[in-house]
PDB file of C-alpha atoms in Angstrom:
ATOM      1  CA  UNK A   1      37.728 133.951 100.945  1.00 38.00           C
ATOM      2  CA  UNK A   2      37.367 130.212 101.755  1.00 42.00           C
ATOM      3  CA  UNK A   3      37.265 127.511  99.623  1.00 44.00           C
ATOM      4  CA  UNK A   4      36.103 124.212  99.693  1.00 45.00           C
ATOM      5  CA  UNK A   5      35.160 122.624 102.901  1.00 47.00           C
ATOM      6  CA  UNK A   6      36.631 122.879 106.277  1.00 47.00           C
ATOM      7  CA  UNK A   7      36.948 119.684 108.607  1.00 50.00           C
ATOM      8  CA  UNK A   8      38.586 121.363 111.121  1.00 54.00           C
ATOM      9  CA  UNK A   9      38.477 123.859 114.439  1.00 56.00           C
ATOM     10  CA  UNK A  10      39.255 126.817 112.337  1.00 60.00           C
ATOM     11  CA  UNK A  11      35.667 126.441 110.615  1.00 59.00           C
ATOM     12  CA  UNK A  12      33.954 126.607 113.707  1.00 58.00           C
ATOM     13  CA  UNK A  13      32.279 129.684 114.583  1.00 62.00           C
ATOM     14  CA  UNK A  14      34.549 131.644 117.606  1.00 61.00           C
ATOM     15  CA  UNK A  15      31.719 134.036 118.261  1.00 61.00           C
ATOM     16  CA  UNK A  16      29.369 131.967 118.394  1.00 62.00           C
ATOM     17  CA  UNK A  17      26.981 130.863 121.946  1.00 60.00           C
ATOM     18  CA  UNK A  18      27.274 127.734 123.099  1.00 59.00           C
ATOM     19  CA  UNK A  19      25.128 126.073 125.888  1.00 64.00           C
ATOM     20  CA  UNK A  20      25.495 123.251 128.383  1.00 67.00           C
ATOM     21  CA  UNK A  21      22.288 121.520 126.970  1.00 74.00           C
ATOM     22  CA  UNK A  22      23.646 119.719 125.107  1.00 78.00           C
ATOM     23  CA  UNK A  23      26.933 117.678 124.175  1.00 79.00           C
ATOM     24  CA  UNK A  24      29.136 118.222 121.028  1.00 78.00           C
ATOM     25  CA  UNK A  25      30.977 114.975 120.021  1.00 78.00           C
ATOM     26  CA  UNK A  26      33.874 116.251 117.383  1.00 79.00           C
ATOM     27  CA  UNK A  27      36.461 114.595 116.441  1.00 79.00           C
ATOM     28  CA  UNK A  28      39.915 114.979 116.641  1.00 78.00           C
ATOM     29  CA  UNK A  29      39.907 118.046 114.345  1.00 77.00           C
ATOM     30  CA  UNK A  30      38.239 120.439 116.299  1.00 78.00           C
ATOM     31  CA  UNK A  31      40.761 120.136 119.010  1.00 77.00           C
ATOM     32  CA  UNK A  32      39.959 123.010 121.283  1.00 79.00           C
ATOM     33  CA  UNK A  33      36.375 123.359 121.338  1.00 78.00           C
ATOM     34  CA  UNK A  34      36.594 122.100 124.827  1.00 77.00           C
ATOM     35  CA  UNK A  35      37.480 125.455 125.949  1.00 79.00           C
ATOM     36  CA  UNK A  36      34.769 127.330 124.411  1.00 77.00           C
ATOM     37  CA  UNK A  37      31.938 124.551 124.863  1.00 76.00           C
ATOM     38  CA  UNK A  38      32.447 122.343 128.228  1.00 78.00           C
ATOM     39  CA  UNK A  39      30.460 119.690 128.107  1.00 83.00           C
ATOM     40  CA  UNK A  40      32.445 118.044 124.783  1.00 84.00           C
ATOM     41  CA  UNK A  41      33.285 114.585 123.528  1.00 85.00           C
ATOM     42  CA  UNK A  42      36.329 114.366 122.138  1.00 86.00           C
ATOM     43  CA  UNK A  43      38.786 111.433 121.632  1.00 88.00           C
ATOM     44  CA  UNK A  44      42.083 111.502 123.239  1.00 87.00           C
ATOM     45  CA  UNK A  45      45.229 111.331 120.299  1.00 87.00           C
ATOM     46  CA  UNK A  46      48.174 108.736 121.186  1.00 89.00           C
ATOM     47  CA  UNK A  47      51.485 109.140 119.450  1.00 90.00           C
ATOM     48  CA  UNK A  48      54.508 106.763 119.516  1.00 92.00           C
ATOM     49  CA  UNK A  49      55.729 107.921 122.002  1.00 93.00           C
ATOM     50  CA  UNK A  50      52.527 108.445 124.315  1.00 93.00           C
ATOM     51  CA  UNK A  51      50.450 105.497 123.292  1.00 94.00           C
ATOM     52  CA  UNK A  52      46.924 105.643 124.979  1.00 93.00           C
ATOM     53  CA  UNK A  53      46.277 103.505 127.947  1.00 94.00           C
ATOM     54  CA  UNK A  54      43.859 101.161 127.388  1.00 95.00           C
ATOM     55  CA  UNK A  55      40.854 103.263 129.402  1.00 96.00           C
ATOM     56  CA  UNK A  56      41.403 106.044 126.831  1.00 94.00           C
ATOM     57  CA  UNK A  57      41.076 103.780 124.102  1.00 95.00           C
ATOM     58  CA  UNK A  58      38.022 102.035 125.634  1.00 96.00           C
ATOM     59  CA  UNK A  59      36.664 105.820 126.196  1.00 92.00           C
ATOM     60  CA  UNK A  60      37.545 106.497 122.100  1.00 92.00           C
ATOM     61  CA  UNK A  61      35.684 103.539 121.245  1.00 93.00           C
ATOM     62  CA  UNK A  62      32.770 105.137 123.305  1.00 91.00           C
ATOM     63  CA  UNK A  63      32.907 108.240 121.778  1.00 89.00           C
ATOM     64  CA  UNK A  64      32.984 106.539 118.165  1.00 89.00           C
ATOM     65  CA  UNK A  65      30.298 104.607 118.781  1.00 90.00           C
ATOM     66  CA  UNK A  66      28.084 107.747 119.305  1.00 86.00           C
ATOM     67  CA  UNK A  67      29.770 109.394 116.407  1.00 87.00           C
ATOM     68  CA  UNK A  68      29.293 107.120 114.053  1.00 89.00           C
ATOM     69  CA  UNK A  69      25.330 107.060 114.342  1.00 86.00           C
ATOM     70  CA  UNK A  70      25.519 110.941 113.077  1.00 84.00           C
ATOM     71  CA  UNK A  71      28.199 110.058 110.582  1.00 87.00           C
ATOM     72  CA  UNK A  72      25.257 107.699 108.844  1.00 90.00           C
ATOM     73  CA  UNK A  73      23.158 109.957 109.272  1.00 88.00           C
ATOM     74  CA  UNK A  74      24.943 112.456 107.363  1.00 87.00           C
ATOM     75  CA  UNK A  75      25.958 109.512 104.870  1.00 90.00           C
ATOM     76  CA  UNK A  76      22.193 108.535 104.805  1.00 90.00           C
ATOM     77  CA  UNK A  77      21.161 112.560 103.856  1.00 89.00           C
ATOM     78  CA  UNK A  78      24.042 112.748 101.461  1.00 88.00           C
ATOM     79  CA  UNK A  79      22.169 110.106  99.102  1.00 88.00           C
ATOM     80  CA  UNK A  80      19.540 112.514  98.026  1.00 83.00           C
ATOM     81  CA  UNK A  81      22.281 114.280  95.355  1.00 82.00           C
ATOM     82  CA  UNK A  82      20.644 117.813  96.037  1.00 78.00           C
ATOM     83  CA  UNK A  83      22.519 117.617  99.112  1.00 79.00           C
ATOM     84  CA  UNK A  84      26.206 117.151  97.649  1.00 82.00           C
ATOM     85  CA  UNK A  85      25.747 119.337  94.186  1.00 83.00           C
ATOM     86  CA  UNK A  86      26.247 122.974  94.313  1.00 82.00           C
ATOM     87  CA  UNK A  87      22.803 124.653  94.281  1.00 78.00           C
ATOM     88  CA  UNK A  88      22.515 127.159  91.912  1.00 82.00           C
ATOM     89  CA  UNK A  89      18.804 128.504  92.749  1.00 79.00           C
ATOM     90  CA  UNK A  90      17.964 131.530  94.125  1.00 81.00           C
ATOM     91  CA  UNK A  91      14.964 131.285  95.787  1.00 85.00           C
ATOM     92  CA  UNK A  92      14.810 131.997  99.522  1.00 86.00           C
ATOM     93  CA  UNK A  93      15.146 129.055 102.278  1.00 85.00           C
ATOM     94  CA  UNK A  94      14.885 126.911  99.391  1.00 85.00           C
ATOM     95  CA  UNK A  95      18.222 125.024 100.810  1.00 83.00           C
ATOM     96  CA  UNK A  96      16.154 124.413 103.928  1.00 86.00           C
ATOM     97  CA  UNK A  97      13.682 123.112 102.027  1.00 88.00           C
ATOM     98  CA  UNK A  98      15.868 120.244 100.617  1.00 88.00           C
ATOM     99  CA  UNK A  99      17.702 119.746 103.762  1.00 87.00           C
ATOM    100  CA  UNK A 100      14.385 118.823 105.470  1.00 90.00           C
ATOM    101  CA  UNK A 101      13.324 117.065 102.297  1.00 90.00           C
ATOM    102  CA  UNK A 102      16.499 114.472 102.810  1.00 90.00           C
ATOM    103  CA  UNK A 103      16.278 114.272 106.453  1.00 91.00           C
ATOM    104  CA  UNK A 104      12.523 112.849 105.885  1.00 92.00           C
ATOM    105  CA  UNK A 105      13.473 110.644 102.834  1.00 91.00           C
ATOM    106  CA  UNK A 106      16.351 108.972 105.466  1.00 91.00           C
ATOM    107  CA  UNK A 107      13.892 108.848 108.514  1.00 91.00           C
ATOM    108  CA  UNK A 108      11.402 107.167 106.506  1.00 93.00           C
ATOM    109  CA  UNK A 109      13.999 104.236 104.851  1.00 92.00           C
ATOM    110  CA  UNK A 110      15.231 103.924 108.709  1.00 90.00           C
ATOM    111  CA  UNK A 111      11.846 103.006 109.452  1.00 93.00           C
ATOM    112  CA  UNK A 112      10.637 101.464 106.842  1.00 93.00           C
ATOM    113  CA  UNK A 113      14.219  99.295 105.698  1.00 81.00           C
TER     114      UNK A 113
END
């Protein structure tokens, strides 16, 4: 059994189907995706002793700059505290229900703030 929350690779399904529609931006923890999904956006990792060139770090700031729009959004979803707490109901699709409830309480402060 898992606990807690996983922010990395090994959360992601392996069986899942993945389509060229569309474009996953990750970030550096789901290092690997590429090779099941091949239209990804991931940013390159320097280390000391391979710093990135400074293409790969304008392409990182690219990628972040995308990211960070869905990071807010997240952030912006997150507000509504039904989405953080542990729900304890057991009524069907009723986590649905609040999800969509938060994502139309943050569209309408984006368009109304």
């Amino acid at each position: 059994m898992l606990i807690g929350i996983l922010l990395s690779f090994e959360g992601f399904p392996q069986n899942a189907i993945y389509t060229d529609y569309f474009t996953v931006s990750a970030d550096t923890g789901f290092q690997g995706i590429d090779k099941q999904h091949p239209n990804t956006q991931i940013p390159k990792k320097g280390t000391r002793k391979r710093p990135l060139s400074p293409e790969q770090k304008q392409e990182n700031k690219i990628i972040s700059g995308i990211r960070i729009t869905v990071e807010h959004a997240i952030a912006g979803i997150k507000r509504l505290g039904c989405m953080t707490q542990i729900l304890r109901n057991r009524r069907p699709f009723i986590d649905d229900t609040f999800l969509l409830l938060s994502a139309g309480l943050w569209n309408f402060h984006l368009r109304t703030a």
